[in-house]
PDB file of C-alpha atoms in Angstrom:
ATOM      1  CA  GLY X  15      99.842  83.823  95.400  1.00 48.00           C
ATOM      2  CA  GLU X  16     101.144  80.862  97.284  1.00 59.00           C
ATOM      3  CA  ASP X  17     100.909  77.389  95.762  1.00 80.00           C
ATOM      4  CA  VAL X  18     101.994  73.963  96.980  1.00 88.00           C
ATOM      5  CA  GLU X  19     102.234  70.998  94.636  1.00 90.00           C
ATOM      6  CA  GLN X  20     102.492  67.263  95.214  1.00 92.00           C
ATOM      7  CA  SER X  21     102.057  64.165  93.131  1.00 89.00           C
ATOM      8  CA  LEU X  22      98.745  62.450  93.815  1.00 89.00           C
ATOM      9  CA  PHE X  23      99.756  58.812  94.257  1.00 94.00           C
ATOM     10  CA  LEU X  24     102.678  56.699  95.397  1.00 96.00           C
ATOM     11  CA  SER X  25     102.786  52.937  95.723  1.00 97.00           C
ATOM     12  CA  VAL X  26     105.583  51.075  97.503  1.00 97.00           C
ATOM     13  CA  ARG X  27     106.213  47.605  98.834  1.00 97.00           C
ATOM     14  CA  GLU X  28     106.317  46.952 102.544  1.00 97.00           C
ATOM     15  CA  GLY X  29     109.847  47.340 103.871  1.00 97.00           C
ATOM     16  CA  ASP X  30     110.965  49.702 101.093  1.00 97.00           C
ATOM     17  CA  SER X  31     111.570  53.418 101.549  1.00 97.00           C
ATOM     18  CA  SER X  32     108.940  55.922 100.457  1.00 97.00           C
ATOM     19  CA  VAL X  33     109.802  59.399  99.253  1.00 97.00           C
ATOM     20  CA  ILE X  34     107.028  61.954  98.958  1.00 97.00           C
ATOM     21  CA  ASN X  35     107.915  65.206  97.232  1.00 96.00           C
ATOM     22  CA  CYS X  36     106.487  68.693  97.434  1.00 95.00           C
ATOM     23  CA  THR X  37     107.246  72.046  95.841  1.00 94.00           C
ATOM     24  CA  TYR X  38     106.177  75.347  97.326  1.00 88.00           C
ATOM     25  CA  THR X  39     106.279  78.956  96.243  1.00 82.00           C
ATOM     26  CA  ASP X  40     106.481  81.237  99.267  1.00 75.00           C
ATOM     27  CA  SER X  41     110.165  81.779  99.926  1.00 72.00           C
ATOM     28  CA  SER X  42     109.368  83.612 103.155  1.00 75.00           C
ATOM     29  CA  SER X  43     107.792  80.560 104.775  1.00 72.00           C
ATOM     30  CA  THR X  44     109.118  80.078 108.297  1.00 78.00           C
ATOM     31  CA  TYR X  45     107.935  76.507 108.756  1.00 87.00           C
ATOM     32  CA  LEU X  46     107.052  73.690 106.424  1.00 91.00           C
ATOM     33  CA  TYR X  47     104.969  70.777 107.540  1.00 94.00           C
ATOM     34  CA  TRP X  48     103.980  67.236 106.787  1.00 96.00           C
ATOM     35  CA  TYR X  49     100.534  66.139 107.890  1.00 96.00           C
ATOM     36  CA  LYS X  50      99.153  62.610 107.717  1.00 96.00           C
ATOM     37  CA  GLN X  51      95.508  61.749 107.125  1.00 95.00           C
ATOM     38  CA  GLU X  52      94.365  58.213 107.807  1.00 93.00           C
ATOM     39  CA  PRO X  53      91.060  57.004 106.332  1.00 87.00           C
ATOM     40  CA  GLY X  54      88.040  58.627 107.965  1.00 83.00           C
ATOM     41  CA  ALA X  55      90.138  60.857 110.181  1.00 86.00           C
ATOM     42  CA  GLY X  56      91.355  64.403 110.359  1.00 88.00           C
ATOM     43  CA  LEU X  57      94.888  65.502 109.625  1.00 92.00           C
ATOM     44  CA  GLN X  58      97.569  64.964 112.207  1.00 92.00           C
ATOM     45  CA  LEU X  59     100.934  66.673 112.286  1.00 92.00           C
ATOM     46  CA  LEU X  60     103.661  64.218 111.361  1.00 94.00           C
ATOM     47  CA  THR X  61     106.664  66.501 111.471  1.00 94.00           C
ATOM     48  CA  TYR X  62     107.788  69.992 110.562  1.00 92.00           C
ATOM     49  CA  ILE X  63     111.001  71.721 109.653  1.00 92.00           C
ATOM     50  CA  PHE X  64     112.120  75.248 110.308  1.00 88.00           C
ATOM     51  CA  SER X  65     113.126  77.096 107.173  1.00 84.00           C
ATOM     52  CA  ASN X  66     116.742  77.591 108.260  1.00 85.00           C
ATOM     53  CA  MET X  67     117.298  73.834 108.424  1.00 87.00           C
ATOM     54  CA  ASP X  68     118.230  71.505 105.581  1.00 91.00           C
ATOM     55  CA  MET X  69     117.291  68.236 107.173  1.00 94.00           C
ATOM     56  CA  LYS X  70     115.386  66.861 110.106  1.00 94.00           C
ATOM     57  CA  GLN X  71     115.299  63.235 111.183  1.00 94.00           C
ATOM     58  CA  ASP X  72     112.769  61.672 113.513  1.00 92.00           C
ATOM     59  CA  GLN X  73     112.967  57.881 113.811  1.00 94.00           C
ATOM     60  CA  ARG X  74     111.853  56.501 110.431  1.00 96.00           C
ATOM     61  CA  LEU X  75     111.104  59.938 109.028  1.00 96.00           C
ATOM     62  CA  THR X  76     113.592  62.198 107.254  1.00 97.00           C
ATOM     63  CA  VAL X  77     112.609  65.618 105.987  1.00 96.00           C
ATOM     64  CA  LEU X  78     114.823  67.335 103.432  1.00 96.00           C
ATOM     65  CA  LEU X  79     114.448  70.990 102.550  1.00 94.00           C
ATOM     66  CA  ASN X  80     116.036  72.600  99.498  1.00 92.00           C
ATOM     67  CA  LYS X  81     115.265  76.284  99.836  1.00 89.00           C
ATOM     68  CA  LYS X  82     116.940  77.224  96.577  1.00 89.00           C
ATOM     69  CA  ASP X  83     114.619  74.957  94.602  1.00 91.00           C
ATOM     70  CA  LYS X  84     111.713  75.354  97.052  1.00 90.00           C
ATOM     71  CA  HIS X  85     111.519  71.604  97.352  1.00 94.00           C
ATOM     72  CA  LEU X  86     110.507  69.605 100.392  1.00 94.00           C
ATOM     73  CA  SER X  87     110.580  65.840 100.708  1.00 96.00           C
ATOM     74  CA  LEU X  88     109.520  63.263 103.258  1.00 97.00           C
ATOM     75  CA  ARG X  89     111.295  59.946 103.365  1.00 97.00           C
ATOM     76  CA  ILE X  90     109.773  57.070 105.303  1.00 97.00           C
ATOM     77  CA  ALA X  91     112.217  54.258 105.944  1.00 97.00           C
ATOM     78  CA  ASP X  92     111.042  50.636 106.221  1.00 97.00           C
ATOM     79  CA  THR X  93     107.515  51.549 105.120  1.00 97.00           C
ATOM     80  CA  GLN X  94     104.770  49.582 106.848  1.00 96.00           C
ATOM     81  CA  THR X  95     101.132  48.940 105.931  1.00 95.00           C
ATOM     82  CA  GLY X  96     100.160  51.293 108.752  1.00 94.00           C
ATOM     83  CA  ASP X  97     101.854  54.094 106.842  1.00 96.00           C
ATOM     84  CA  SER X  98      99.173  53.888 104.143  1.00 96.00           C
ATOM     85  CA  ALA X  99      97.499  57.295 104.254  1.00 96.00           C
ATOM     86  CA  ILE X 100      97.326  60.647 102.513  1.00 95.00           C
ATOM     87  CA  TYR X 101     100.286  62.899 103.212  1.00 97.00           C
ATOM     88  CA  PHE X 102      99.961  66.653 102.904  1.00 95.00           C
ATOM     89  CA  CYS X 103     102.781  69.116 102.826  1.00 94.00           C
ATOM     90  CA  ALA X 104     101.999  72.641 103.936  1.00 92.00           C
ATOM     91  CA  GLU X 105     103.708  75.987 104.233  1.00 88.00           C
ATOM     92  CA  ILE X 106     102.772  78.886 106.405  1.00 82.00           C
ATOM     93  CA  PHE X 107     102.177  82.101 104.560  1.00 70.00           C
ATOM     94  CA  THR X 108     103.695  84.901 106.549  1.00 61.00           C
ATOM     95  CA  GLY X 109     101.966  87.593 104.519  1.00 58.00           C
ATOM     96  CA  GLY X 110      99.090  87.704 106.952  1.00 59.00           C
ATOM     97  CA  GLY X 111      96.575  85.621 108.830  1.00 62.00           C
ATOM     98  CA  ASN X 112      98.995  82.805 109.739  1.00 67.00           C
ATOM     99  CA  LYS X 113      97.478  80.865 106.885  1.00 74.00           C
ATOM    100  CA  LEU X 114      98.772  77.419 106.132  1.00 82.00           C
ATOM    101  CA  THR X 115      98.586  76.499 102.468  1.00 87.00           C
ATOM    102  CA  PHE X 116      98.269  72.793 101.808  1.00 90.00           C
ATOM    103  CA  GLY X 117      99.299  70.716  98.855  1.00 91.00           C
ATOM    104  CA  THR X 118      96.843  68.434  97.120  1.00 91.00           C
ATOM    105  CA  GLY X 119      97.992  65.454  99.176  1.00 93.00           C
ATOM    106  CA  THR X 120      99.835  62.288  98.132  1.00 95.00           C
ATOM    107  CA  GLN X 121      98.041  59.003  98.640  1.00 95.00           C
ATOM    108  CA  LEU X 122     100.596  56.441  99.793  1.00 97.00           C
ATOM    109  CA  LYS X 123      99.660  52.824  99.261  1.00 96.00           C
ATOM    110  CA  VAL X 124     101.838  50.183 100.882  1.00 96.00           C
ATOM    111  CA  GLU X 125     101.603  46.748  99.299  1.00 94.00           C
ATOM    112  CA  LEU X 126     102.636  43.447 100.837  1.00 90.00           C
TER     113      LEU X 126
ATOM    114  CA  GLU C 129      93.000  65.848 126.282  1.00 81.00           C
ATOM    115  CA  ALA C 130      93.439  68.553 123.641  1.00 80.00           C
ATOM    116  CA  GLN C 131      90.475  68.333 121.309  1.00 91.00           C
ATOM    117  CA  VAL C 132      88.706  69.953 118.409  1.00 95.00           C
ATOM    118  CA  THR C 133      85.151  68.621 118.232  1.00 96.00           C
ATOM    119  CA  GLN C 134      82.962  68.951 115.164  1.00 96.00           C
ATOM    120  CA  ASN C 135      79.292  68.104 114.784  1.00 97.00           C
ATOM    121  CA  PRO C 136      77.669  66.565 112.906  1.00 97.00           C
ATOM    122  CA  ARG C 137      80.213  64.104 111.526  1.00 95.00           C
ATOM    123  CA  TYR C 138      77.927  63.141 108.680  1.00 96.00           C
ATOM    124  CA  LEU C 139      75.008  65.018 107.171  1.00 95.00           C
ATOM    125  CA  ILE C 140      72.859  64.608 104.084  1.00 96.00           C
ATOM    126  CA  THR C 141      70.657  67.571 103.296  1.00 95.00           C
ATOM    127  CA  VAL C 142      68.800  69.172 100.408  1.00 96.00           C
ATOM    128  CA  THR C 143      69.522  72.292  98.419  1.00 97.00           C
ATOM    129  CA  GLY C 144      68.516  75.470 100.213  1.00 96.00           C
ATOM    130  CA  LYS C 145      68.024  74.051 103.708  1.00 96.00           C
ATOM    131  CA  LYS C 146      70.140  76.075 106.128  1.00 96.00           C
ATOM    132  CA  LEU C 147      72.591  74.143 108.224  1.00 97.00           C
ATOM    133  CA  THR C 148      75.288  74.777 110.800  1.00 97.00           C
ATOM    134  CA  VAL C 149      78.382  72.716 111.487  1.00 98.00           C
ATOM    135  CA  THR C 150      79.630  73.348 114.998  1.00 98.00           C
ATOM    136  CA  CYS C 151      83.252  73.401 116.114  1.00 98.00           C
ATOM    137  CA  SER C 152      84.477  73.555 119.671  1.00 98.00           C
ATOM    138  CA  GLN C 153      88.010  73.520 121.111  1.00 97.00           C
ATOM    139  CA  ASN C 154      89.368  73.128 124.621  1.00 95.00           C
ATOM    140  CA  MET C 155      92.882  74.467 124.077  1.00 93.00           C
ATOM    141  CA  ASN C 156      92.159  78.161 124.523  1.00 93.00           C
ATOM    142  CA  HIS C 157      93.641  78.884 121.094  1.00 93.00           C
ATOM    143  CA  GLU C 158      92.871  82.265 119.637  1.00 93.00           C
ATOM    144  CA  TYR C 159      93.107  81.211 116.003  1.00 92.00           C
ATOM    145  CA  MET C 160      90.494  78.931 114.450  1.00 95.00           C
ATOM    146  CA  SER C 161      89.847  78.033 110.839  1.00 95.00           C
ATOM    147  CA  TRP C 162      87.579  76.064 108.520  1.00 97.00           C
ATOM    148  CA  TYR C 163      88.823  74.055 105.555  1.00 96.00           C
ATOM    149  CA  ARG C 164      87.133  71.975 102.932  1.00 96.00           C
ATOM    150  CA  GLN C 165      88.777  68.955 101.387  1.00 95.00           C
ATOM    151  CA  ASP C 166      87.977  67.868  97.844  1.00 93.00           C
ATOM    152  CA  PRO C 167      89.673  65.160  95.748  1.00 87.00           C
ATOM    153  CA  GLY C 168      92.631  66.499  93.802  1.00 84.00           C
ATOM    154  CA  LEU C 169      92.341  69.939  95.415  1.00 87.00           C
ATOM    155  CA  GLY C 170      93.749  69.296  98.859  1.00 87.00           C
ATOM    156  CA  LEU C 171      92.546  71.492 101.690  1.00 91.00           C
ATOM    157  CA  ARG C 172      91.271  74.964 100.960  1.00 93.00           C
ATOM    158  CA  GLN C 173      90.624  77.518 103.641  1.00 93.00           C
ATOM    159  CA  ILE C 174      87.068  78.852 103.870  1.00 96.00           C
ATOM    160  CA  TYR C 175      87.239  81.310 106.777  1.00 96.00           C
ATOM    161  CA  TYR C 176      89.492  81.937 109.706  1.00 93.00           C
ATOM    162  CA  SER C 177      89.302  83.799 112.967  1.00 94.00           C
ATOM    163  CA  MET C 178      92.233  85.411 114.734  1.00 91.00           C
ATOM    164  CA  ASN C 179      90.242  85.987 117.925  1.00 93.00           C
ATOM    165  CA  VAL C 180      86.788  86.585 119.348  1.00 96.00           C
ATOM    166  CA  GLU C 181      84.680  88.758 117.026  1.00 95.00           C
ATOM    167  CA  VAL C 182      87.468  88.780 114.405  1.00 94.00           C
ATOM    168  CA  THR C 183      86.836  86.744 111.262  1.00 96.00           C
ATOM    169  CA  ASP C 184      88.270  86.887 107.743  1.00 93.00           C
ATOM    170  CA  LYS C 185      87.703  85.217 104.419  1.00 94.00           C
ATOM    171  CA  GLY C 186      89.962  82.448 103.268  1.00 92.00           C
ATOM    172  CA  ASP C 187      90.345  81.225  99.712  1.00 91.00           C
ATOM    173  CA  VAL C 188      86.822  79.879  99.133  1.00 95.00           C
ATOM    174  CA  PRO C 189      84.364  81.818 101.340  1.00 97.00           C
ATOM    175  CA  GLU C 190      81.451  82.028  98.890  1.00 97.00           C
ATOM    176  CA  GLY C 191      78.284  80.436 100.260  1.00 97.00           C
ATOM    177  CA  TYR C 192      79.548  80.264 103.845  1.00 98.00           C
ATOM    178  CA  LYS C 193      79.308  82.352 106.978  1.00 98.00           C
ATOM    179  CA  VAL C 194      81.021  82.054 110.330  1.00 98.00           C
ATOM    180  CA  SER C 195      80.794  83.647 113.728  1.00 97.00           C
ATOM    181  CA  ARG C 196      83.137  83.852 116.698  1.00 97.00           C
ATOM    182  CA  LYS C 197      81.171  85.050 119.691  1.00 97.00           C
ATOM    183  CA  GLU C 198      83.346  83.178 122.164  1.00 97.00           C
ATOM    184  CA  LYS C 199      86.839  81.778 122.014  1.00 96.00           C
ATOM    185  CA  ARG C 200      85.998  78.086 122.143  1.00 97.00           C
ATOM    186  CA  ASN C 201      83.352  77.961 119.373  1.00 98.00           C
ATOM    187  CA  PHE C 202      83.563  78.687 115.661  1.00 98.00           C
ATOM    188  CA  PRO C 203      80.463  77.494 113.798  1.00 98.00           C
ATOM    189  CA  LEU C 204      80.296  77.239 110.013  1.00 98.00           C
ATOM    190  CA  ILE C 205      76.953  78.289 108.553  1.00 98.00           C
ATOM    191  CA  LEU C 206      75.590  77.375 105.135  1.00 97.00           C
ATOM    192  CA  GLU C 207      72.601  79.651 104.655  1.00 95.00           C
ATOM    193  CA  SER C 208      71.424  78.053 101.412  1.00 97.00           C
ATOM    194  CA  PRO C 209      73.483  74.948 100.656  1.00 97.00           C
ATOM    195  CA  SER C 210      74.069  73.915  97.060  1.00 97.00           C
ATOM    196  CA  PRO C 211      75.390  70.623  95.629  1.00 97.00           C
ATOM    197  CA  ASN C 212      78.824  72.157  94.981  1.00 97.00           C
ATOM    198  CA  GLN C 213      79.208  72.450  98.748  1.00 98.00           C
ATOM    199  CA  THR C 214      79.195  68.680  99.052  1.00 97.00           C
ATOM    200  CA  SER C 215      82.566  68.110 100.652  1.00 97.00           C
ATOM    201  CA  LEU C 216      84.533  67.055 103.699  1.00 97.00           C
ATOM    202  CA  TYR C 217      84.903  69.909 106.148  1.00 97.00           C
ATOM    203  CA  PHE C 218      87.559  70.345 108.809  1.00 96.00           C
ATOM    204  CA  CYS C 219      87.774  72.764 111.663  1.00 97.00           C
ATOM    205  CA  ALA C 220      91.226  73.475 113.043  1.00 95.00           C
ATOM    206  CA  THR C 221      92.879  75.559 115.724  1.00 94.00           C
ATOM    207  CA  LEU C 222      96.349  77.015 115.523  1.00 89.00           C
ATOM    208  CA  ASP C 223      98.827  77.124 118.336  1.00 85.00           C
ATOM    209  CA  ARG C 224     100.750  80.292 117.525  1.00 79.00           C
ATOM    210  CA  ALA C 225     103.353  79.609 120.187  1.00 79.00           C
ATOM    211  CA  GLY C 226     106.329  78.012 118.494  1.00 76.00           C
ATOM    212  CA  ALA C 227     105.837  76.222 115.208  1.00 80.00           C
ATOM    213  CA  ASN C 228     102.262  77.277 114.402  1.00 84.00           C
ATOM    214  CA  VAL C 229     100.888  73.765 114.486  1.00 87.00           C
ATOM    215  CA  LEU C 230      97.293  73.126 113.430  1.00 90.00           C
ATOM    216  CA  THR C 231      95.106  70.719 115.383  1.00 92.00           C
ATOM    217  CA  PHE C 232      92.244  69.351 113.325  1.00 93.00           C
ATOM    218  CA  GLY C 233      88.825  68.050 114.160  1.00 94.00           C
ATOM    219  CA  ALA C 234      87.802  64.644 112.828  1.00 93.00           C
ATOM    220  CA  GLY C 235      85.884  66.124 109.914  1.00 95.00           C
ATOM    221  CA  SER C 236      82.268  66.562 108.843  1.00 97.00           C
ATOM    222  CA  ARG C 237      81.143  64.917 105.627  1.00 96.00           C
ATOM    223  CA  LEU C 238      78.360  66.945 104.064  1.00 97.00           C
ATOM    224  CA  THR C 239      76.252  65.861 101.104  1.00 97.00           C
ATOM    225  CA  VAL C 240      73.869  68.353  99.511  1.00 97.00           C
ATOM    226  CA  LEU C 241      71.280  66.785  97.193  1.00 96.00           C
TER     227      LEU C 241
END
């Protein structure tokens, strides 16, 4: 079956770059996603990348996709305290049901 | 404004007392889904619905029921809640046009004593 793995915690200093990593298993995924969950809130889509792309940049966010290694990363430049949240990567399983499989989530803590 | 609305947001109940968590969307999306979020386990899908009167089990359906009598509503039913169903629950809709983006409700925190 499909499986998505992430490290549970990351701590960075304000102004540094954060890199959150994710590995996935379904090589037929068409899209891969990063969702952000702030305390007490639901998940919100941060960005996504189509599987035929290697990189996508959106302001402070850079997504890198290595299909050979099934590795996805999210880089946040100039990390701010407002970036403190849980970040989930997800892949869509094309085997049926349009099911998104989520990783365990990485808690990002930004320290002053 | 595009919204997924869940109620209640917080609930404390006792073992065996039936409860329903409602979910309503205003985006006319066909696909709706329920997830539960537990520490260290991420989000796990409970049930999903591809359209009205079409529902299917997700990864962790045991102890839950759903119904989809109309497009906008997708209630989650716990017929006889147990403490292992204490969790944070999210309803979501999927926009299948384009990138298959999920829109989540704000979550319902359920505690079963």
